[in-house]
Tab-separated table of C-alpha atoms in Angstrom:
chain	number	residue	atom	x	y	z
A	1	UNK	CA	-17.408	-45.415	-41.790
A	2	UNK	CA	-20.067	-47.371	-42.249
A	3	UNK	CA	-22.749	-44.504	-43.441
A	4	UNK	CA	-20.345	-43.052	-45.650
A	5	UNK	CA	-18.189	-45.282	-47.202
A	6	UNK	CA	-20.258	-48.721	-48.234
A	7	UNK	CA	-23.485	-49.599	-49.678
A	8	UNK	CA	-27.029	-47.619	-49.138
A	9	UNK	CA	-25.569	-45.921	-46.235
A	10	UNK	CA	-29.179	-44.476	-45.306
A	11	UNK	CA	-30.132	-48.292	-44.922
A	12	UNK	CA	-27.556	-48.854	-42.379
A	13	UNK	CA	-29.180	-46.093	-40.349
A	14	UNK	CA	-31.978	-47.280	-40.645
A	15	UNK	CA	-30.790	-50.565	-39.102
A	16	UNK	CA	-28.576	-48.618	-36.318
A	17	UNK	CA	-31.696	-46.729	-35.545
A	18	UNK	CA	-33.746	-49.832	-35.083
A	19	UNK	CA	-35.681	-50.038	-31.313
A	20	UNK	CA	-34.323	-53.661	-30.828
A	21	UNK	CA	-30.544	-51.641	-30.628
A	22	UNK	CA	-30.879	-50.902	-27.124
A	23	UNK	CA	-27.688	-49.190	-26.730
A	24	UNK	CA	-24.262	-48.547	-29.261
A	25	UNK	CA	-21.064	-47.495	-28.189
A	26	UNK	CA	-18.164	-46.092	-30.285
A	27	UNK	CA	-14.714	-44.765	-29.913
A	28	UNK	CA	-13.773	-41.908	-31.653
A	29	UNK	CA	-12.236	-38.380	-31.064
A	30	UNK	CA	-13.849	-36.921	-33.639
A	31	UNK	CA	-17.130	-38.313	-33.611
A	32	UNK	CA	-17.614	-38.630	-37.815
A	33	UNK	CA	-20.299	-40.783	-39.236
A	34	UNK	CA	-21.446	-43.665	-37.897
A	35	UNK	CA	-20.422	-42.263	-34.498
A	36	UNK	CA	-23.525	-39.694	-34.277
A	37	UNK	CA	-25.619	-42.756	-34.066
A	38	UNK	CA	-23.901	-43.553	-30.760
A	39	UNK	CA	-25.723	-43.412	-27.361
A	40	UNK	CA	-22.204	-42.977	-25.942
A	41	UNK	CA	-18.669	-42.331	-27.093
A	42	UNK	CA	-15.550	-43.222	-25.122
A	43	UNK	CA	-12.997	-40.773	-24.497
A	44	UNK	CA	-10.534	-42.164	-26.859
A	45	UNK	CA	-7.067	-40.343	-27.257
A	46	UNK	CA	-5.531	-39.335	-30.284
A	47	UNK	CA	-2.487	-40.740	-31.850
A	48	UNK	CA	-0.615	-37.638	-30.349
A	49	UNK	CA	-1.155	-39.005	-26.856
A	50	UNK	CA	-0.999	-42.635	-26.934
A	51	UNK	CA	1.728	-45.072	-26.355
A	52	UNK	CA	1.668	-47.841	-28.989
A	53	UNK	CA	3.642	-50.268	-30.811
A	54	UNK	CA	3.379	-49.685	-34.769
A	55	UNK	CA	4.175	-51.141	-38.246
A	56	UNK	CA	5.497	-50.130	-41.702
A	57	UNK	CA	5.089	-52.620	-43.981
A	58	UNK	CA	4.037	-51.154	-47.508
A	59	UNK	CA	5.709	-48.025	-47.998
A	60	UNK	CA	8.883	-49.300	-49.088
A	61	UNK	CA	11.315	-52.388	-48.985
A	62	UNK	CA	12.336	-52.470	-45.474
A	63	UNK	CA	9.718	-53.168	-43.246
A	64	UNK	CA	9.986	-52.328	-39.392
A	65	UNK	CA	8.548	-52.909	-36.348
A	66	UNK	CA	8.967	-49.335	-33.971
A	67	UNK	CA	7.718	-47.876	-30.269
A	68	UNK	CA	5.463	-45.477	-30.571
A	69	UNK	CA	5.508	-42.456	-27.887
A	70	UNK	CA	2.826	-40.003	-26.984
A	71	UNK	CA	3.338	-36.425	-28.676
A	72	UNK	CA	1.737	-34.603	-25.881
A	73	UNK	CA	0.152	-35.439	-22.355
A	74	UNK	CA	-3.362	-36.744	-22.305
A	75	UNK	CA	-6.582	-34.235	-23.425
A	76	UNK	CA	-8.924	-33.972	-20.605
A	77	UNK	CA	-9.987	-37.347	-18.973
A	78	UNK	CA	-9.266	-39.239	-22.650
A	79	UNK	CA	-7.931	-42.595	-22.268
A	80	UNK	CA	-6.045	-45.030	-25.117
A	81	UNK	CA	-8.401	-47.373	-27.057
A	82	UNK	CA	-7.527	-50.537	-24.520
A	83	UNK	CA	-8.348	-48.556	-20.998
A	84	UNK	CA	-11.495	-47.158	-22.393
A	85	UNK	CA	-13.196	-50.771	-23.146
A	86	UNK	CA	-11.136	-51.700	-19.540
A	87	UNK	CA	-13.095	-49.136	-17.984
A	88	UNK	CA	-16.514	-50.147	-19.204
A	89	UNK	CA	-15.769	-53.954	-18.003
A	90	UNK	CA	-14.882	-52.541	-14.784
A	91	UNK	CA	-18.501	-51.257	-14.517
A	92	UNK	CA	-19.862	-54.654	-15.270
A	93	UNK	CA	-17.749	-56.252	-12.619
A	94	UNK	CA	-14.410	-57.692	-11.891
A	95	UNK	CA	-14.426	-61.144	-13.363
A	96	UNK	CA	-14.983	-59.066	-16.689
A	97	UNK	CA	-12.505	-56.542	-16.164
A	98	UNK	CA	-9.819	-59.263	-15.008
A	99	UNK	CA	-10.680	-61.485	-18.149
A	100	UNK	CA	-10.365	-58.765	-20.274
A	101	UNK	CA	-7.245	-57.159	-18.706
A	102	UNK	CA	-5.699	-60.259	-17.925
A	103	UNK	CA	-5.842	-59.543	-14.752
A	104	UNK	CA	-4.582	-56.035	-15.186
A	105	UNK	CA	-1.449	-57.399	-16.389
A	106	UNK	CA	0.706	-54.485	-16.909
A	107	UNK	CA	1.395	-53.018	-20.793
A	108	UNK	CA	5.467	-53.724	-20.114
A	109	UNK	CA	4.555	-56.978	-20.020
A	110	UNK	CA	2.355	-57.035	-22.807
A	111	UNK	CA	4.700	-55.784	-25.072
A	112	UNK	CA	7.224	-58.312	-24.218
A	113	UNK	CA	4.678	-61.075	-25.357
A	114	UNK	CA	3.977	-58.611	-28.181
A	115	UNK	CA	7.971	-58.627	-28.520
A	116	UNK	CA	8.085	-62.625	-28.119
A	117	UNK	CA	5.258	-63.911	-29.820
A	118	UNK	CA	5.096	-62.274	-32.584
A	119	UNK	CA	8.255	-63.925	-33.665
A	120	UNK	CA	10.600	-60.576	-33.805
A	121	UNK	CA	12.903	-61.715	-31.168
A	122	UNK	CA	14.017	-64.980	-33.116
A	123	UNK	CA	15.156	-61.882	-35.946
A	124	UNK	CA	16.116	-59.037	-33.623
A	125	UNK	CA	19.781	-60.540	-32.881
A	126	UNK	CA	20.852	-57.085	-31.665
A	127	UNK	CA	18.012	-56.387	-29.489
A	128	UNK	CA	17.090	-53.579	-31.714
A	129	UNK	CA	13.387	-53.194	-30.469
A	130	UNK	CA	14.142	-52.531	-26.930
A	131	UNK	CA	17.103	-50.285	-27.686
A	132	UNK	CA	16.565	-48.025	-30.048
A	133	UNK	CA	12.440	-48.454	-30.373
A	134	UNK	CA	12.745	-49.647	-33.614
A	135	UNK	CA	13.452	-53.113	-35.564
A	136	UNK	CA	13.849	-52.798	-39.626
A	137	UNK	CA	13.483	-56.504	-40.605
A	138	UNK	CA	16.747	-57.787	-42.550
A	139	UNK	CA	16.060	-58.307	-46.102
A	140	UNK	CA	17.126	-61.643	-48.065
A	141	UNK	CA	20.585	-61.424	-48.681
A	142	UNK	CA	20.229	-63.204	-51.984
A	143	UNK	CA	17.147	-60.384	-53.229
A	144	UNK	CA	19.484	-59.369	-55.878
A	145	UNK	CA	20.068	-63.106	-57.165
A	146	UNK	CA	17.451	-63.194	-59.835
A	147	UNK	CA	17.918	-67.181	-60.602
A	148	UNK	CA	16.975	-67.790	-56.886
A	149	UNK	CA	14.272	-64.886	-57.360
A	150	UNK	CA	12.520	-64.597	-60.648
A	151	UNK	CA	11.120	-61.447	-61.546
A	152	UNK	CA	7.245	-61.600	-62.604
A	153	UNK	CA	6.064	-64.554	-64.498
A	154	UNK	CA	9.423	-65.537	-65.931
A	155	UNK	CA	9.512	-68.788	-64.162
A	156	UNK	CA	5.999	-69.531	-66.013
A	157	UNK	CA	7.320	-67.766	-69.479
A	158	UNK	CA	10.348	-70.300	-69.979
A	159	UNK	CA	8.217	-73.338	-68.744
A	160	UNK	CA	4.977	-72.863	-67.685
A	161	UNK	CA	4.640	-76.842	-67.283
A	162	UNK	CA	6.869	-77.076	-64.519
A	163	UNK	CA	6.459	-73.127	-63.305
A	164	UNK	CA	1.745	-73.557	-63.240
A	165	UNK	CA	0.237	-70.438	-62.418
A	166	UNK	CA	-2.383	-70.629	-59.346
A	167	UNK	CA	-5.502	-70.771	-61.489
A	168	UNK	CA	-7.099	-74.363	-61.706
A	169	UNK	CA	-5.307	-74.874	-64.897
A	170	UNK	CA	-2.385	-73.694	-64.421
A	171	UNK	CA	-2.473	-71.539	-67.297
A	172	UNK	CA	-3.981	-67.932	-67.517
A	173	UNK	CA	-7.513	-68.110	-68.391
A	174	UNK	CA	-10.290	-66.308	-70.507
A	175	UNK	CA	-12.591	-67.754	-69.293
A	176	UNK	CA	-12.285	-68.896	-65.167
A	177	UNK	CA	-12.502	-72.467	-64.723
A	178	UNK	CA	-13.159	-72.110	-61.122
A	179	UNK	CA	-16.707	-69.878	-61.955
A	180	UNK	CA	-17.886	-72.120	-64.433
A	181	UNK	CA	-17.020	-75.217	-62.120
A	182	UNK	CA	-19.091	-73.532	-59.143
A	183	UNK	CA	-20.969	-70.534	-59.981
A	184	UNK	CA	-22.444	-71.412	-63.826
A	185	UNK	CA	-25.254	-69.995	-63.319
A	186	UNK	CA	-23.833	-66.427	-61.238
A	187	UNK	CA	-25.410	-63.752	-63.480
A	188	UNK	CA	-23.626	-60.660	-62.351
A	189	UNK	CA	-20.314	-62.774	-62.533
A	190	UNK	CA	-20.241	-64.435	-65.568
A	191	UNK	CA	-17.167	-67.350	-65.869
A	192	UNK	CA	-15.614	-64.295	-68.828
A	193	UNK	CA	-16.782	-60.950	-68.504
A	194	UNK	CA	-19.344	-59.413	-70.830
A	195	UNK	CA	-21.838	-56.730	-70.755
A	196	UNK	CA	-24.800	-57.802	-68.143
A	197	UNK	CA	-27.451	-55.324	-68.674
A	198	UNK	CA	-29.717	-56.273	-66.020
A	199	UNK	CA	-29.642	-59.151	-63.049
A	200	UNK	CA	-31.349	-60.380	-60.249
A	201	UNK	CA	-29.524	-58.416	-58.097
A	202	UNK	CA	-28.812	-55.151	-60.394
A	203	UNK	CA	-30.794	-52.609	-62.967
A	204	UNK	CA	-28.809	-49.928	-62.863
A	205	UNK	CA	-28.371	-49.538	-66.225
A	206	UNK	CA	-29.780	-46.279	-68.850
A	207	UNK	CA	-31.727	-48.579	-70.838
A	208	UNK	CA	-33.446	-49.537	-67.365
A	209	UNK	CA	-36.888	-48.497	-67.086
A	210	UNK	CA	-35.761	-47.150	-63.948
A	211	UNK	CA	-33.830	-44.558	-66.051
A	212	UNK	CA	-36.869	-43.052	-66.930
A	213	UNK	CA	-37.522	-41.679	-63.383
A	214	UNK	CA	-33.394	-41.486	-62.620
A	215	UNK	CA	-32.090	-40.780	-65.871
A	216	UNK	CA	-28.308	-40.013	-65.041
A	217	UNK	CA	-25.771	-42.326	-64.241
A	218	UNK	CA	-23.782	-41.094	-61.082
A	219	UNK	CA	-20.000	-41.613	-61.051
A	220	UNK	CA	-18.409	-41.784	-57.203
A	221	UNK	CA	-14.502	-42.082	-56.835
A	222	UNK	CA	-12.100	-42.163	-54.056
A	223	UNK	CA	-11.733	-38.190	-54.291
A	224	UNK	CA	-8.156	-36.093	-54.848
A	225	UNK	CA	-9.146	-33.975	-51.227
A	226	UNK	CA	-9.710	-37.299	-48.800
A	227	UNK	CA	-8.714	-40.557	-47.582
A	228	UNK	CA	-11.996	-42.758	-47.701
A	229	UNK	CA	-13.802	-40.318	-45.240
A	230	UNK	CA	-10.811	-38.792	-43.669
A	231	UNK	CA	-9.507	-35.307	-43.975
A	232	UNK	CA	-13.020	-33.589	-44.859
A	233	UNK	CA	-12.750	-31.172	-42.778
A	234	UNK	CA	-9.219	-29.875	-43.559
A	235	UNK	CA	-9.793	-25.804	-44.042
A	236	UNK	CA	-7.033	-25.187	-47.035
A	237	UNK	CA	-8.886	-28.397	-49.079
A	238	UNK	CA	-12.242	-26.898	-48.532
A	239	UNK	CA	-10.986	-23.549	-50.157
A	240	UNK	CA	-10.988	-25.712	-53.485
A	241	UNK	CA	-13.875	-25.560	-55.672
A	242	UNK	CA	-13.503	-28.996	-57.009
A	243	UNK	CA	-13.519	-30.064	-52.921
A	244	UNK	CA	-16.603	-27.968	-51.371
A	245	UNK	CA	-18.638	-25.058	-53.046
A	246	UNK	CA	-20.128	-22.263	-50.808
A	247	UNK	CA	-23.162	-22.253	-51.850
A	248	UNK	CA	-25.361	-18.766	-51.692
A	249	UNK	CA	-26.798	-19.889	-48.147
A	250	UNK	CA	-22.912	-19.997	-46.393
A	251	UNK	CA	-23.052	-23.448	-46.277
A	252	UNK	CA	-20.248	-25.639	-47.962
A	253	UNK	CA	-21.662	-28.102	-50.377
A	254	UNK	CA	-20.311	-31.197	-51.818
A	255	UNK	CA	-19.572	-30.910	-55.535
A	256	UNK	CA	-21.633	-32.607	-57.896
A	257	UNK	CA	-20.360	-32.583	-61.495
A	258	UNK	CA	-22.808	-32.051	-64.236
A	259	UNK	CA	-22.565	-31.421	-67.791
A	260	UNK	CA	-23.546	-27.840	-69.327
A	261	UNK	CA	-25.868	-29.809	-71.428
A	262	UNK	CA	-27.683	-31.806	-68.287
A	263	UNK	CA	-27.667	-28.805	-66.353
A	264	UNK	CA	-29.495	-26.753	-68.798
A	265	UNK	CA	-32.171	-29.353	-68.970
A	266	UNK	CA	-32.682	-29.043	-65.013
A	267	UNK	CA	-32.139	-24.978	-65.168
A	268	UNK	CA	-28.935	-25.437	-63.061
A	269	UNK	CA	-26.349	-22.991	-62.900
A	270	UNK	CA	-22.079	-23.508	-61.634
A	271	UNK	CA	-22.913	-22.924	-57.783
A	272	UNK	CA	-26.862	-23.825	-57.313
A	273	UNK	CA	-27.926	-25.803	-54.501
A	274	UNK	CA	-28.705	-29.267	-56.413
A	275	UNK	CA	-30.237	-32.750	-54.827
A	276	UNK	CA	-29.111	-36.140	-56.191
A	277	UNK	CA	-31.427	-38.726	-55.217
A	278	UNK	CA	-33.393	-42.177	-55.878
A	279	UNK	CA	-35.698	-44.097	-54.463
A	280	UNK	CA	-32.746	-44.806	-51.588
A	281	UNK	CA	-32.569	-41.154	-50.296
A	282	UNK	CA	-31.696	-37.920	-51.363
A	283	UNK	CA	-27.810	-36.038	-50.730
A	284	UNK	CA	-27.514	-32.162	-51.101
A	285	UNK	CA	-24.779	-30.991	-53.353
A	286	UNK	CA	-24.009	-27.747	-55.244
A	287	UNK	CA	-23.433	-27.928	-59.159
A	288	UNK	CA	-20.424	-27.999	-60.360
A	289	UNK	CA	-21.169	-27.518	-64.008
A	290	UNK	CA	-18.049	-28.315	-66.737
A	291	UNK	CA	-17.461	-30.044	-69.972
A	292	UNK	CA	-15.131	-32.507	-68.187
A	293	UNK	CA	-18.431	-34.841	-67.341
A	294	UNK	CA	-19.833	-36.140	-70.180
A	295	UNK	CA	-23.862	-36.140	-71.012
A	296	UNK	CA	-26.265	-38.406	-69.037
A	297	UNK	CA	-23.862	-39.021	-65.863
A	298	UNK	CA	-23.106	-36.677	-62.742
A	299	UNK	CA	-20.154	-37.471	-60.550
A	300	UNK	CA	-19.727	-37.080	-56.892
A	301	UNK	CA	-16.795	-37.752	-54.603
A	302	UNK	CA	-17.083	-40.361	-52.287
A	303	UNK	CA	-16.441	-39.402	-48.383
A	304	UNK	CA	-17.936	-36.536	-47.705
A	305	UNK	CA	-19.080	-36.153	-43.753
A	306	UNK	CA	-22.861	-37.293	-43.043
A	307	UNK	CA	-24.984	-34.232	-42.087
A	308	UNK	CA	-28.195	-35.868	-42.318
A	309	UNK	CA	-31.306	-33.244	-42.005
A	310	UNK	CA	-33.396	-36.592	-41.591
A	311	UNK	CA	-31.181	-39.211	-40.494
A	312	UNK	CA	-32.804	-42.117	-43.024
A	313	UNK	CA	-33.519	-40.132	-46.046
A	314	UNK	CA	-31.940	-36.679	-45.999
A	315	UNK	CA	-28.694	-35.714	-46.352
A	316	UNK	CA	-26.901	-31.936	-46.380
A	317	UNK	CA	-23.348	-33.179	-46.231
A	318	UNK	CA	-22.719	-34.676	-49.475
A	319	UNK	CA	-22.451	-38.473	-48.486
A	320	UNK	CA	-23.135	-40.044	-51.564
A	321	UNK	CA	-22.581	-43.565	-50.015
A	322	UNK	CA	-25.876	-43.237	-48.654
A	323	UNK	CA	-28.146	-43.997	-51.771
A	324	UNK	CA	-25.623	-46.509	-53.371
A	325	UNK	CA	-27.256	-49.773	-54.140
A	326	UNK	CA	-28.183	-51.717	-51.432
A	327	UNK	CA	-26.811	-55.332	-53.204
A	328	UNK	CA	-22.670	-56.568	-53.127
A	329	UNK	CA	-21.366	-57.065	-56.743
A	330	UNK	CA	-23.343	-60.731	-57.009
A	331	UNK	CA	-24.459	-63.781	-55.366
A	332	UNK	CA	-20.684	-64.825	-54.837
A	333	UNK	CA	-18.520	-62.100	-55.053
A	334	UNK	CA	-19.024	-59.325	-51.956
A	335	UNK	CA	-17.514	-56.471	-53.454
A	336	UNK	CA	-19.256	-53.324	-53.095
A	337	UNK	CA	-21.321	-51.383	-55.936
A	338	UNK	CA	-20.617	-47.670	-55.137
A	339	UNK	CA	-20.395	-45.586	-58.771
A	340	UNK	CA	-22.435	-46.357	-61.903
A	341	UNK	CA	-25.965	-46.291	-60.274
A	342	UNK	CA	-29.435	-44.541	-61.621
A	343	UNK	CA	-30.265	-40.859	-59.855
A	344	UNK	CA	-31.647	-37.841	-60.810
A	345	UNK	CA	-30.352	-34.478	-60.099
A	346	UNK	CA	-32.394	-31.498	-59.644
A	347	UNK	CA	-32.263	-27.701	-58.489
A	348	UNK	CA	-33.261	-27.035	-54.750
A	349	UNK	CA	-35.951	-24.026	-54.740
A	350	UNK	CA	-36.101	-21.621	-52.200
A	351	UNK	CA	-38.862	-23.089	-51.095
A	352	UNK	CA	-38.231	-26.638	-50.787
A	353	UNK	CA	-35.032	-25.381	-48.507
A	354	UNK	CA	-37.547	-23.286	-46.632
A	355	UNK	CA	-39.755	-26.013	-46.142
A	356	UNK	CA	-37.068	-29.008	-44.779
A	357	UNK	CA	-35.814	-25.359	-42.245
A	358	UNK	CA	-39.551	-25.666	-40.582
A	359	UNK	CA	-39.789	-29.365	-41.032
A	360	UNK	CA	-36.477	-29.987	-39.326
A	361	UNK	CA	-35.150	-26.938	-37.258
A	362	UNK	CA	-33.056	-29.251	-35.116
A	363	UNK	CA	-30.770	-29.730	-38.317
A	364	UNK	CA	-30.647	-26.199	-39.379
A	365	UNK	CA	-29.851	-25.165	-35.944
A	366	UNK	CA	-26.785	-27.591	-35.199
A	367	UNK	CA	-23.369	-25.117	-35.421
A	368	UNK	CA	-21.384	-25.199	-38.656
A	369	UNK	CA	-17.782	-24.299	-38.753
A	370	UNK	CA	-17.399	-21.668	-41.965
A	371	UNK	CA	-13.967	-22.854	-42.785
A	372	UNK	CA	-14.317	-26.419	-41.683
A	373	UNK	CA	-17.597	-27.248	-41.787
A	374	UNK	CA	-19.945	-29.738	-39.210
A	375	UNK	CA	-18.868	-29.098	-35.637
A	376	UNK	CA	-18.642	-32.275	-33.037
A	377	UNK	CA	-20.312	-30.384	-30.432
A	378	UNK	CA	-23.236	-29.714	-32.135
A	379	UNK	CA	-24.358	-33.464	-31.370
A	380	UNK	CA	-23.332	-34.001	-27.907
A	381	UNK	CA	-25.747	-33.189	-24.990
A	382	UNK	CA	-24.251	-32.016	-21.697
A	383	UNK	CA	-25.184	-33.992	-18.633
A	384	UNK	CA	-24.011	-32.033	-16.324
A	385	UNK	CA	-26.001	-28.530	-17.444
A	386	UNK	CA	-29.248	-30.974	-17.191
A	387	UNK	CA	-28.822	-32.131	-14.247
């Protein structure tokens, strides 16, 4: 989820839109996001109907290693994720498609050198795996022994000479010795942290003259309603008002949090159509005015589905990842910069809506779910009816 979950998503269009792309591909059943920008989508099954070997490794202590068996028979001509790319090599000729299937070795046998290579059958003494689909890895039988395993940082507590931490030191640090040995001069990563108010990379900040013209600071968090940008479309969420507002024109909106204060300045009411924008692109929301945003900020949930009513500047859906800043957190560090950044927020007039419904009727005119909102075949375009 490129558009909708990283930096200046509408840039990333852009780039995906560029004529030198002469053709992308994706795999997905639900064709979200990025996949709109496809020329053409594989037929890629479901988790229900594939056959797969899976992991649990972070839910809890025991880890395992289990078979994974389809739910229900195939949908339509939909293949699993491997056969799909097969198929395409297959076009392009068999020395592709035996290179890339191995010579269309079959999946027992792949699993076996799954099974083998992967080191489980040096642990799986009972043959676990291949009897009862599952292997739980055996924990240490000395977890309990805390003098074998410390808790924490005791081992560095009682003698941190002889117990260093990682850091170049040893030692925990105020200040990183590592920055300051190689990146001095990083201004957006300073060797301690302190306040940066504006960088080479960065001005994002209200005393920006840039907050003149986007005077709010917009907060984005990993929402309560989704997972990154799954789950948007799940009807029961998008009965919440804090999820999606129906807005006076049917049409589910994106929440965007203002204060009563900020929204009086604007003449917003709880409800209106609002856009939040910069020079990046603007993203459609509905106000979602409350005393639980304080004055000069807005916040809006990141993940929402891309609806774009122009694809590199225009958005309905509520993405808000699309007019993030375009720069990672600094010259050395590539994390991504996705809340705190300069917009403004105003009400959407009759007549501006009006105006973007004769400017782009294709958008208006793509089907929208009313319980669960953009609908996948609104984008396709069916071959066989042409032709």
């Amino acid at each position: 989820c490129m558009v909708t979950c990283w930096n200046d998503g509408f840039r990333f269009v852009k780039a995906m839109r560029d004529p030198k792309i002469e053709c992308i591909v994706a795999q997905q059943p639900w064709l979200e996001n990025d996949c709109i920008l496809a020329d053409i989508i594989l037929p890629v099954q479901t988790k229900f109907e594939l056959e797969d070997i899976c992991e649990d490794i972070s839910s809890a202590n025991f880890c395992s290693i289990y078979r994974e068996y389809p739910a229900c028979p195939p949908v339509g001509e939909s293949l699993d994720d491997f056969d799909c790319v097969a198929e395409v090599a297959r076009k392009l000729g068999p020395e592709i498609y035996n290179a890339y299937t191995n010579n269309d070795m079959p999946k027992d046998r792949i699993i076996d050198l799954f099974y083998n290579g992967s080191g489980i059958a040096d642990l799986d003494k009972n043959n676990d795996f291949h009897e009862k689909d599952i292997f739980v890895l055996p924990c240490d039988p000395n977890i309990q022994n805390f003098d074998l395993h410390p808790p924490g940082l005791r081992k560095f507590a009682e003698d941190p000479e002889n117990n260093p931490l990682s850091t170049p030191t040893g030692k925990l640090e105020f200040t990183s010795t590592a920055i300051k040995k190689y990146f001095p001069d990083d201004q957006e990563r300073p060797p301690y942290p302190k306040w940066v108010e504006k960088s080479d990379l960065h001005d994002e900040r209200l005393t920006s003259e840039r907050a003149k013209k986007y005077p709010l600071l917009c907060v984005s968090n990993h929402g309560r309603w989704r997972f990154h940008a799954n789950l948007d479309d799940i009807t029961w969420h998008r009965e919440v008002e804090t999820m999606k507002i129906r807005a006076k024109d049917g049409y589910q909106y994106e929440p965007c949090w203002l204060n009563p204060k900020e929204a009086q300045k604007r003449g917003i009411k709880h409800g209106d159509i609002v856009k939040v924008f910069n020079e990046r692109g603007t993203v459609l929301c509905a106000a979602y005015v409350t005393e639980r945003i304080r004055e000069n900020t807005c916040y809006v949930d990141h993940g929402s589905r891309f609806d774009p009513i122009d694809a590199e500047k225009l958005d309905r859906g509520g993405a808000i990842n699309l007019i993030t800043p375009t720069n990672i957190i600094s010259k050395t560090a590539t994390g991504m910069v996705v809340s705190g950044f300069l917009v403004e927020v105003q009400k959407v007039t009759d007549e501006e809506m009006e105006n973007w419904k004769k400017q782009y009727p294709e958008a208006f005119a793509r089907k929208v779910d009313e319980a669960c909102g953009v609908c996948l075949d609104s984008w396709l375009i069916n071959n066989e009816e042409e032709n």
